[in-house]
Amino acid sequence: MADKLILAGKEFDSRLIIGTGKYASGEALTASAKASGAQIATMAIKRVDSTNHTDEIVKPLTDLGITLMPNTSGAKTAKEAVFAAKLAREALGTDWVKVEIHPDVRYLLPDPVQTLKACEELVKDGFKVFPYIQADPVLARLLEEIGCSAVMPLGSPIGSAQGLKTESMLEIIIANAHVPVIVDAGIGAPSDCAKALEMGASAVMVNTAIAASADVVKMSEAFKYAQLAGRLAYEAGLAAKSSSAVATSPMEAFLKEAMK
Amino acid sequence: MEIIFNQSKKENIKEKTTISAFLKDHDLLKEGVAVALNGEIVRKADFEKTVLKDNDSLDVFNMVCGG
């Protein structure tokens, strides 16, 4: 069994966090959530749209015992993000919030200045803050210092499935963080999830790689095992890499003696 | 009496309509909903006692799918 994940004082068995976007239906989302074993899910907050009926998502997920992490997606400034966080707190009765501020619509890269500003205010207001950021070790340290509950550096742009393009920066963040590091965005395959956890990330967040899969239940299961494999490997300790071969069997000596 | 609902829709409502009553009429009195009145967030505990006035701007939000 792997160690438990602890986020904002709460314990979890799974190190996979799921996003709830892009699923074909509420039923697909619920089935996927169940199959993945995820215990934390993110969601957004928007003005109600009476012309577009959307499936109920809160109760189906809380019925599975899932902890909800509302995000501030759609916010372009710290002010909007703080407002969205406070609305979500009222809507869900949770003080958890994923601060997500990406005014750039092409790459959806997070705005570091607005993110830091929003996080400062929300931490002071008693929120448990999980900021989505570029894999910037300096920003990660600043966010930790102001009291964020974790940092969520990206692997590659949201929905791009490019994997851990920011690997070298993630290594620096992980090596120096005293809060959990949750690799978020761009995870394209279960192997990316395992890799991030092998590197020492505390958790991984995945949305598109599961939701856009041809078989969301099967892919959810793949990620369930990937997060477990990655964490167990990290706890066991990976073998050191070598630039040359290191034999694992004494074959050469045996053969020479037999041929005399 | 008229209010502005979600920034764009004008709605006629009766005098002394509370936020609770408005939400109930629109099938929005449920889990995962938050409200702002004239730009200020209203606590759920205050929905029953907050009465809407003429020209109020009421924004109702709900949780939706997102990553």
mmCIF file of C-alpha atoms in Angstrom:
data_model
loop_
_atom_site.group_PDB
_atom_site.id
_atom_site.type_symbol
_atom_site.label_atom_id
_atom_site.label_comp_id
_atom_site.label_asym_id
_atom_site.label_seq_id
_atom_site.Cartn_x
_atom_site.Cartn_y
_atom_site.Cartn_z
ATOM 1 C CA MET A 1 0.000 0.000 0.000
ATOM 2 C CA ALA A 2 1.242 3.487 -0.799
ATOM 3 C CA ASP A 3 1.398 6.341 1.702
ATOM 4 C CA LYS A 4 -1.650 8.518 2.014
ATOM 5 C CA LEU A 5 -1.815 11.884 0.278
ATOM 6 C CA ILE A 6 -2.437 14.748 2.691
ATOM 7 C CA LEU A 7 -3.886 17.961 1.298
ATOM 8 C CA ALA A 8 -4.968 20.822 3.537
ATOM 9 C CA GLY A 9 -5.105 18.456 6.497
ATOM 10 C CA LYS A 10 -7.279 15.880 4.767
ATOM 11 C CA GLU A 11 -6.084 12.347 3.896
ATOM 12 C CA PHE A 12 -6.644 10.577 0.615
ATOM 13 C CA ASP A 13 -5.722 7.141 -0.748
ATOM 14 C CA SER A 14 -5.674 8.225 -4.386
ATOM 15 C CA ARG A 15 -3.122 10.638 -5.836
ATOM 16 C CA LEU A 16 -5.225 11.194 -8.946
ATOM 17 C CA ILE A 17 -7.342 14.333 -9.105
ATOM 18 C CA ILE A 18 -9.827 14.541 -11.958
ATOM 19 C CA GLY A 19 -11.305 17.427 -13.869
ATOM 20 C CA THR A 20 -14.962 17.164 -14.823
ATOM 21 C CA GLY A 21 -14.905 18.942 -18.182
ATOM 22 C CA LYS A 22 -15.355 17.511 -21.665
ATOM 23 C CA TYR A 23 -17.322 14.402 -20.736
ATOM 24 C CA ALA A 24 -20.087 13.382 -23.112
ATOM 25 C CA SER A 25 -22.642 13.192 -20.291
ATOM 26 C CA GLY A 26 -23.119 13.248 -16.550
ATOM 27 C CA GLU A 27 -23.338 9.455 -16.587
ATOM 28 C CA ALA A 28 -19.971 9.180 -18.364
ATOM 29 C CA LEU A 29 -18.418 11.500 -15.787
ATOM 30 C CA THR A 30 -19.792 9.522 -12.848
ATOM 31 C CA ALA A 31 -18.737 6.177 -14.334
ATOM 32 C CA SER A 32 -15.271 7.543 -15.011
ATOM 33 C CA ALA A 33 -14.929 9.032 -11.544
ATOM 34 C CA LYS A 34 -15.887 5.710 -9.987
ATOM 35 C CA ALA A 35 -13.484 3.699 -12.177
ATOM 36 C CA SER A 36 -10.579 6.065 -11.574
ATOM 37 C CA GLY A 37 -10.744 5.802 -7.790
ATOM 38 C CA ALA A 38 -10.187 9.557 -7.673
ATOM 39 C CA GLN A 39 -11.246 11.181 -4.438
ATOM 40 C CA ILE A 40 -10.951 14.820 -5.521
ATOM 41 C CA ALA A 41 -12.617 16.472 -8.505
ATOM 42 C CA THR A 42 -12.553 20.012 -9.810
ATOM 43 C CA MET A 43 -15.437 21.971 -11.269
ATOM 44 C CA ALA A 44 -16.169 25.496 -12.422
ATOM 45 C CA ILE A 45 -18.795 28.086 -11.474
ATOM 46 C CA LYS A 46 -20.830 30.002 -14.054
ATOM 47 C CA ARG A 47 -24.037 32.049 -14.326
ATOM 48 C CA VAL A 48 -26.961 29.701 -14.812
ATOM 49 C CA ASP A 49 -27.970 29.272 -18.406
ATOM 50 C CA SER A 50 -31.649 28.485 -18.636
ATOM 51 C CA THR A 51 -31.364 27.772 -22.375
ATOM 52 C CA ASN A 52 -28.806 25.033 -21.964
ATOM 53 C CA HIS A 53 -29.681 22.247 -19.583
ATOM 54 C CA THR A 54 -26.642 20.687 -17.981
ATOM 55 C CA ASP A 55 -26.599 17.497 -15.952
ATOM 56 C CA GLU A 56 -26.423 17.817 -12.201
ATOM 57 C CA ILE A 57 -22.828 17.178 -11.161
ATOM 58 C CA VAL A 58 -22.449 18.045 -7.489
ATOM 59 C CA LYS A 59 -24.581 15.313 -5.910
ATOM 60 C CA PRO A 60 -23.398 12.422 -8.154
ATOM 61 C CA LEU A 61 -19.799 13.183 -7.150
ATOM 62 C CA THR A 62 -20.411 13.817 -3.458
ATOM 63 C CA ASP A 63 -22.454 10.592 -3.366
ATOM 64 C CA LEU A 64 -19.208 8.830 -4.375
ATOM 65 C CA GLY A 65 -17.478 10.465 -1.418
ATOM 66 C CA ILE A 66 -15.478 12.781 -3.675
ATOM 67 C CA THR A 67 -14.058 16.017 -2.247
ATOM 68 C CA LEU A 68 -14.910 18.956 -4.491
ATOM 69 C CA MET A 69 -12.281 21.502 -5.504
ATOM 70 C CA PRO A 70 -13.993 24.400 -7.292
ATOM 71 C CA ASN A 71 -11.816 26.348 -9.712
ATOM 72 C CA THR A 72 -11.876 29.975 -10.785
ATOM 73 C CA SER A 73 -11.682 29.194 -14.492
ATOM 74 C CA GLY A 74 -13.033 32.077 -16.562
ATOM 75 C CA ALA A 75 -11.478 34.670 -14.276
ATOM 76 C CA LYS A 76 -9.085 37.007 -16.034
ATOM 77 C CA THR A 77 -7.991 38.978 -13.001
ATOM 78 C CA ALA A 78 -7.319 38.434 -9.320
ATOM 79 C CA LYS A 79 -10.523 40.334 -8.491
ATOM 80 C CA GLU A 80 -12.634 38.000 -10.639
ATOM 81 C CA ALA A 81 -10.902 34.929 -9.226
ATOM 82 C CA VAL A 82 -11.538 36.047 -5.642
ATOM 83 C CA PHE A 83 -15.202 36.685 -6.481
ATOM 84 C CA ALA A 84 -15.527 33.244 -8.114
ATOM 85 C CA ALA A 85 -13.872 31.593 -5.102
ATOM 86 C CA LYS A 86 -16.298 33.268 -2.688
ATOM 87 C CA LEU A 87 -19.273 32.284 -4.845
ATOM 88 C CA ALA A 88 -18.067 28.678 -4.904
ATOM 89 C CA ARG A 89 -17.629 28.725 -1.122
ATOM 90 C CA GLU A 90 -21.276 29.719 -0.786
ATOM 91 C CA ALA A 91 -22.450 27.254 -3.412
ATOM 92 C CA LEU A 92 -20.624 24.231 -2.034
ATOM 93 C CA GLY A 93 -19.809 25.045 1.571
ATOM 94 C CA THR A 94 -16.122 24.349 0.976
ATOM 95 C CA ASP A 95 -13.112 26.544 1.620
ATOM 96 C CA TRP A 96 -11.036 24.729 -0.988
ATOM 97 C CA VAL A 97 -10.320 26.585 -4.216
ATOM 98 C CA LYS A 98 -8.133 25.994 -7.245
ATOM 99 C CA VAL A 99 -7.025 29.413 -8.431
ATOM 100 C CA GLU A 100 -6.983 29.332 -12.195
ATOM 101 C CA ILE A 101 -6.476 32.626 -14.019
ATOM 102 C CA HIS A 102 -5.669 32.310 -17.725
ATOM 103 C CA PRO A 103 -6.716 35.324 -19.803
ATOM 104 C CA ASP A 104 -4.715 34.031 -22.774
ATOM 105 C CA VAL A 105 -7.264 32.003 -24.748
ATOM 106 C CA ARG A 106 -4.852 30.328 -27.135
ATOM 107 C CA TYR A 107 -2.474 28.651 -24.720
ATOM 108 C CA LEU A 108 -4.487 28.999 -21.494
ATOM 109 C CA LEU A 109 -1.263 29.781 -19.660
ATOM 110 C CA PRO A 110 -1.810 31.045 -16.122
ATOM 111 C CA ASP A 111 -1.152 34.690 -15.277
ATOM 112 C CA PRO A 112 1.469 34.623 -12.505
ATOM 113 C CA VAL A 113 0.935 38.176 -11.219
ATOM 114 C CA GLN A 114 -2.858 37.930 -10.932
ATOM 115 C CA THR A 115 -2.519 34.421 -9.474
ATOM 116 C CA LEU A 116 -0.164 35.569 -6.703
ATOM 117 C CA LYS A 117 -2.415 38.535 -5.924
ATOM 118 C CA ALA A 118 -5.559 36.365 -5.776
ATOM 119 C CA CYS A 119 -3.876 33.736 -3.619
ATOM 120 C CA GLU A 120 -2.674 36.324 -1.083
ATOM 121 C CA GLU A 121 -6.199 37.607 -0.602
ATOM 122 C CA LEU A 122 -7.826 34.183 -0.500
ATOM 123 C CA VAL A 123 -5.345 32.726 1.995
ATOM 124 C CA LYS A 124 -6.024 35.713 4.283
ATOM 125 C CA ASP A 125 -9.753 35.028 3.942
ATOM 126 C CA GLY A 126 -9.285 31.471 5.216
ATOM 127 C CA PHE A 127 -9.388 29.563 1.952
ATOM 128 C CA LYS A 128 -7.311 26.458 1.300
ATOM 129 C CA VAL A 129 -5.700 27.617 -1.919
ATOM 130 C CA PHE A 130 -4.407 25.422 -4.747
ATOM 131 C CA PRO A 131 -2.888 27.669 -7.448
ATOM 132 C CA TYR A 132 -2.499 26.512 -11.041
ATOM 133 C CA ILE A 133 0.814 27.908 -12.339
ATOM 134 C CA GLN A 134 3.501 27.669 -14.945
ATOM 135 C CA ALA A 135 6.280 25.338 -13.793
ATOM 136 C CA ASP A 136 8.116 28.289 -12.282
ATOM 137 C CA PRO A 137 10.176 27.391 -9.199
ATOM 138 C CA VAL A 138 10.372 31.018 -8.026
ATOM 139 C CA LEU A 139 6.615 31.518 -8.214
ATOM 140 C CA ALA A 140 6.034 28.155 -6.548
ATOM 141 C CA ARG A 141 8.194 29.217 -3.609
ATOM 142 C CA LEU A 142 6.433 32.589 -3.304
ATOM 143 C CA LEU A 143 3.019 30.880 -3.264
ATOM 144 C CA GLU A 144 4.185 28.440 -0.625
ATOM 145 C CA GLU A 145 5.506 31.329 1.496
ATOM 146 C CA ILE A 146 2.175 33.150 1.465
ATOM 147 C CA GLY A 147 0.391 30.038 2.713
ATOM 148 C CA CYS A 148 -0.995 28.127 -0.255
ATOM 149 C CA SER A 149 -1.927 24.536 0.537
ATOM 150 C CA ALA A 150 -0.122 23.134 -2.524
ATOM 151 C CA VAL A 151 1.156 24.288 -5.877
ATOM 152 C CA MET A 152 -0.134 22.981 -9.200
ATOM 153 C CA PRO A 153 2.507 23.465 -11.900
ATOM 154 C CA LEU A 154 1.626 22.517 -15.446
ATOM 155 C CA GLY A 155 3.219 19.734 -17.460
ATOM 156 C CA SER A 156 2.220 21.318 -20.764
ATOM 157 C CA PRO A 157 -0.748 23.437 -21.986
ATOM 158 C CA ILE A 158 -4.245 22.421 -20.868
ATOM 159 C CA GLY A 159 -5.762 19.764 -23.124
ATOM 160 C CA SER A 160 -2.609 19.456 -25.242
ATOM 161 C CA ALA A 161 -1.704 15.934 -24.049
ATOM 162 C CA GLN A 162 1.962 16.811 -24.586
ATOM 163 C CA GLY A 163 3.000 15.283 -21.285
ATOM 164 C CA LEU A 164 5.714 16.564 -18.963
ATOM 165 C CA LYS A 165 7.357 19.159 -21.215
ATOM 166 C CA THR A 166 8.343 21.136 -18.122
ATOM 167 C CA GLU A 167 10.064 18.133 -16.543
ATOM 168 C CA SER A 168 13.310 19.851 -15.547
ATOM 169 C CA MET A 169 11.455 22.720 -13.860
ATOM 170 C CA LEU A 170 9.075 20.288 -12.148
ATOM 171 C CA GLU A 171 12.121 18.510 -10.681
ATOM 172 C CA ILE A 172 13.346 21.783 -9.182
ATOM 173 C CA ILE A 173 9.913 22.625 -7.775
ATOM 174 C CA ILE A 174 9.516 19.154 -6.258
ATOM 175 C CA ALA A 175 13.029 19.184 -4.767
ATOM 176 C CA ASN A 176 12.440 22.515 -3.008
ATOM 177 C CA ALA A 177 8.748 22.455 -2.083
ATOM 178 C CA HIS A 178 7.501 22.014 1.472
ATOM 179 C CA VAL A 179 3.901 21.806 0.291
ATOM 180 C CA PRO A 180 2.427 19.130 -1.973
ATOM 181 C CA VAL A 181 3.178 19.526 -5.672
ATOM 182 C CA ILE A 182 0.271 18.526 -7.902
ATOM 183 C CA VAL A 183 1.268 18.281 -11.559
ATOM 184 C CA ASP A 184 -1.677 19.625 -13.511
ATOM 185 C CA ALA A 185 -2.401 20.102 -17.242
ATOM 186 C CA GLY A 186 -1.051 18.425 -20.309
ATOM 187 C CA ILE A 187 -0.930 14.918 -18.855
ATOM 188 C CA GLY A 188 -1.595 12.857 -21.984
ATOM 189 C CA ALA A 189 -1.126 9.279 -20.911
ATOM 190 C CA PRO A 190 -1.096 7.139 -17.762
ATOM 191 C CA SER A 191 2.677 6.873 -18.203
ATOM 192 C CA ASP A 192 2.934 10.675 -17.772
ATOM 193 C CA CYS A 193 0.975 10.335 -14.535
ATOM 194 C CA ALA A 194 3.264 7.555 -13.306
ATOM 195 C CA LYS A 195 6.349 9.556 -14.319
ATOM 196 C CA ALA A 196 5.268 12.638 -12.403
ATOM 197 C CA LEU A 197 4.683 10.593 -9.268
ATOM 198 C CA GLU A 198 7.961 8.683 -9.710
ATOM 199 C CA MET A 199 9.648 12.102 -9.766
ATOM 200 C CA GLY A 200 8.177 12.845 -6.365
ATOM 201 C CA ALA A 201 5.075 14.878 -7.199
ATOM 202 C CA SER A 202 2.434 14.389 -4.526
ATOM 203 C CA ALA A 203 -0.461 14.069 -6.956
ATOM 204 C CA VAL A 204 -1.465 14.515 -10.558
ATOM 205 C CA MET A 205 -4.510 16.138 -12.062
ATOM 206 C CA VAL A 206 -6.012 14.790 -15.281
ATOM 207 C CA ASN A 207 -9.022 15.801 -17.348
ATOM 208 C CA THR A 208 -8.736 15.642 -21.149
ATOM 209 C CA ALA A 209 -6.683 12.439 -21.289
ATOM 210 C CA ILE A 210 -9.583 10.594 -19.682
ATOM 211 C CA ALA A 211 -12.634 12.545 -20.863
ATOM 212 C CA ALA A 212 -11.556 12.569 -24.516
ATOM 213 C CA SER A 213 -10.673 8.883 -24.549
ATOM 214 C CA ALA A 214 -12.721 6.470 -26.658
ATOM 215 C CA ASP A 215 -13.336 4.391 -23.515
ATOM 216 C CA VAL A 216 -13.429 6.687 -20.490
ATOM 217 C CA VAL A 217 -13.953 3.869 -17.988
ATOM 218 C CA LYS A 218 -10.988 1.857 -19.235
ATOM 219 C CA MET A 219 -8.781 4.940 -19.388
ATOM 220 C CA SER A 220 -9.864 5.892 -15.871
ATOM 221 C CA GLU A 221 -8.753 2.458 -14.671
ATOM 222 C CA ALA A 222 -5.430 2.897 -16.458
ATOM 223 C CA PHE A 223 -4.840 6.138 -14.578
ATOM 224 C CA LYS A 224 -5.904 4.522 -11.326
ATOM 225 C CA TYR A 225 -3.133 1.948 -11.667
ATOM 226 C CA ALA A 226 -0.642 4.484 -13.048
ATOM 227 C CA GLN A 227 -0.923 6.735 -9.995
ATOM 228 C CA LEU A 228 -0.437 3.742 -7.723
ATOM 229 C CA ALA A 229 2.524 2.433 -9.723
ATOM 230 C CA GLY A 230 4.187 5.843 -9.803
ATOM 231 C CA ARG A 231 3.837 6.405 -6.092
ATOM 232 C CA LEU A 232 4.942 2.898 -5.088
ATOM 233 C CA ALA A 233 7.994 3.246 -7.345
ATOM 234 C CA TYR A 234 8.868 6.569 -5.732
ATOM 235 C CA GLU A 235 8.518 5.119 -2.234
ATOM 236 C CA ALA A 236 10.550 2.027 -3.188
ATOM 237 C CA GLY A 237 13.301 4.120 -4.767
ATOM 238 C CA LEU A 238 14.185 3.943 -8.468
ATOM 239 C CA ALA A 239 17.488 2.378 -9.540
ATOM 240 C CA ALA A 240 20.271 4.855 -10.207
ATOM 241 C CA LYS A 241 20.954 5.578 -13.875
ATOM 242 C CA SER A 242 24.354 4.652 -15.311
ATOM 243 C CA SER A 243 26.082 5.836 -18.484
ATOM 244 C CA SER A 244 27.461 2.365 -19.073
ATOM 245 C CA ALA A 245 26.120 -1.163 -18.692
ATOM 246 C CA VAL A 246 26.176 -2.851 -15.299
ATOM 247 C CA ALA A 247 25.844 -6.632 -15.729
ATOM 248 C CA THR A 248 23.120 -8.399 -13.850
ATOM 249 C CA SER A 249 24.338 -11.950 -14.582
ATOM 250 C CA PRO A 250 27.881 -13.476 -14.369
ATOM 251 C CA MET A 251 27.515 -15.173 -17.827
ATOM 252 C CA GLU A 252 30.943 -14.411 -19.299
ATOM 253 C CA ALA A 253 33.064 -16.219 -16.694
ATOM 254 C CA PHE A 254 30.850 -19.346 -16.827
ATOM 255 C CA LEU A 255 31.118 -19.614 -20.623
ATOM 256 C CA LYS A 256 34.903 -19.176 -20.668
ATOM 257 C CA GLU A 257 35.359 -22.006 -18.136
ATOM 258 C CA ALA A 258 32.978 -24.345 -20.007
ATOM 259 C CA MET A 259 34.880 -23.839 -23.283
ATOM 260 C CA LYS A 260 38.367 -24.716 -21.916
ATOM 261 C CA MET B 1 -41.639 45.529 -10.235
ATOM 262 C CA GLU B 2 -38.681 44.648 -12.447
ATOM 263 C CA ILE B 3 -35.224 43.191 -11.771
ATOM 264 C CA ILE B 4 -32.290 42.373 -14.029
ATOM 265 C CA PHE B 5 -31.517 38.672 -13.959
ATOM 266 C CA ASN B 6 -28.043 37.476 -14.893
ATOM 267 C CA GLN B 7 -26.963 40.777 -16.416
ATOM 268 C CA SER B 8 -29.241 40.638 -19.434
ATOM 269 C CA LYS B 9 -32.794 39.478 -18.750
ATOM 270 C CA LYS B 10 -35.424 41.831 -17.313
ATOM 271 C CA GLU B 11 -37.941 40.034 -15.174
ATOM 272 C CA ASN B 12 -41.195 41.193 -13.654
ATOM 273 C CA ILE B 13 -41.625 40.036 -10.097
ATOM 274 C CA LYS B 14 -44.186 40.619 -7.347
ATOM 275 C CA GLU B 15 -43.525 42.982 -4.472
ATOM 276 C CA LYS B 16 -41.803 41.378 -1.470
ATOM 277 C CA THR B 17 -40.338 38.517 -3.507
ATOM 278 C CA THR B 18 -37.423 37.028 -1.607
ATOM 279 C CA ILE B 19 -34.321 35.511 -3.174
ATOM 280 C CA SER B 20 -35.593 32.100 -1.978
ATOM 281 C CA ALA B 21 -38.917 32.576 -3.706
ATOM 282 C CA PHE B 22 -37.265 33.742 -6.909
ATOM 283 C CA LEU B 23 -34.933 30.750 -6.964
ATOM 284 C CA LYS B 24 -37.816 28.370 -6.262
ATOM 285 C CA ASP B 25 -39.841 29.838 -9.151
ATOM 286 C CA HIS B 26 -36.912 29.224 -11.471
ATOM 287 C CA ASP B 27 -36.178 25.738 -10.143
ATOM 288 C CA LEU B 28 -32.846 26.989 -8.782
ATOM 289 C CA LEU B 29 -33.318 26.377 -5.082
ATOM 290 C CA LYS B 30 -30.891 23.473 -4.968
ATOM 291 C CA GLU B 31 -27.360 22.350 -4.167
ATOM 292 C CA GLY B 32 -24.441 24.048 -5.868
ATOM 293 C CA VAL B 33 -26.078 27.450 -6.383
ATOM 294 C CA ALA B 34 -24.725 30.864 -5.339
ATOM 295 C CA VAL B 35 -26.223 34.328 -5.635
ATOM 296 C CA ALA B 36 -24.954 37.884 -5.952
ATOM 297 C CA LEU B 37 -27.313 40.828 -5.476
ATOM 298 C CA ASN B 38 -26.149 44.150 -6.911
ATOM 299 C CA GLY B 39 -22.642 42.735 -7.100
ATOM 300 C CA GLU B 40 -22.523 41.498 -3.506
ATOM 301 C CA ILE B 41 -22.556 37.805 -2.657
ATOM 302 C CA VAL B 42 -25.554 36.813 -0.539
ATOM 303 C CA ARG B 43 -25.082 34.093 2.051
ATOM 304 C CA LYS B 44 -27.413 31.087 1.720
ATOM 305 C CA ALA B 45 -28.657 31.683 5.237
ATOM 306 C CA ASP B 46 -29.967 35.076 4.073
ATOM 307 C CA PHE B 47 -31.920 33.900 0.986
ATOM 308 C CA GLU B 48 -35.194 33.628 2.941
ATOM 309 C CA LYS B 49 -35.018 37.112 4.394
ATOM 310 C CA THR B 50 -33.535 39.097 1.497
ATOM 311 C CA VAL B 51 -36.331 40.884 -0.364
ATOM 312 C CA LEU B 52 -35.754 41.968 -3.949
ATOM 313 C CA LYS B 53 -36.344 45.614 -4.849
ATOM 314 C CA ASP B 54 -37.170 47.406 -8.110
ATOM 315 C CA ASN B 55 -34.164 47.534 -10.493
ATOM 316 C CA ASP B 56 -32.088 45.119 -8.428
ATOM 317 C CA SER B 57 -29.482 43.155 -10.370
ATOM 318 C CA LEU B 58 -29.570 39.501 -9.413
ATOM 319 C CA ASP B 59 -26.929 37.047 -10.614
ATOM 320 C CA VAL B 60 -27.394 33.346 -9.995
ATOM 321 C CA PHE B 61 -24.482 30.963 -10.438
ATOM 322 C CA ASN B 62 -24.208 27.206 -10.389
ATOM 323 C CA MET B 63 -21.433 24.633 -10.492
ATOM 324 C CA VAL B 64 -20.640 23.289 -13.935
ATOM 325 C CA CYS B 65 -18.191 20.818 -15.375
ATOM 326 C CA GLY B 66 -14.628 22.043 -15.658
ATOM 327 C CA GLY B 67 -11.013 21.027 -15.143
#
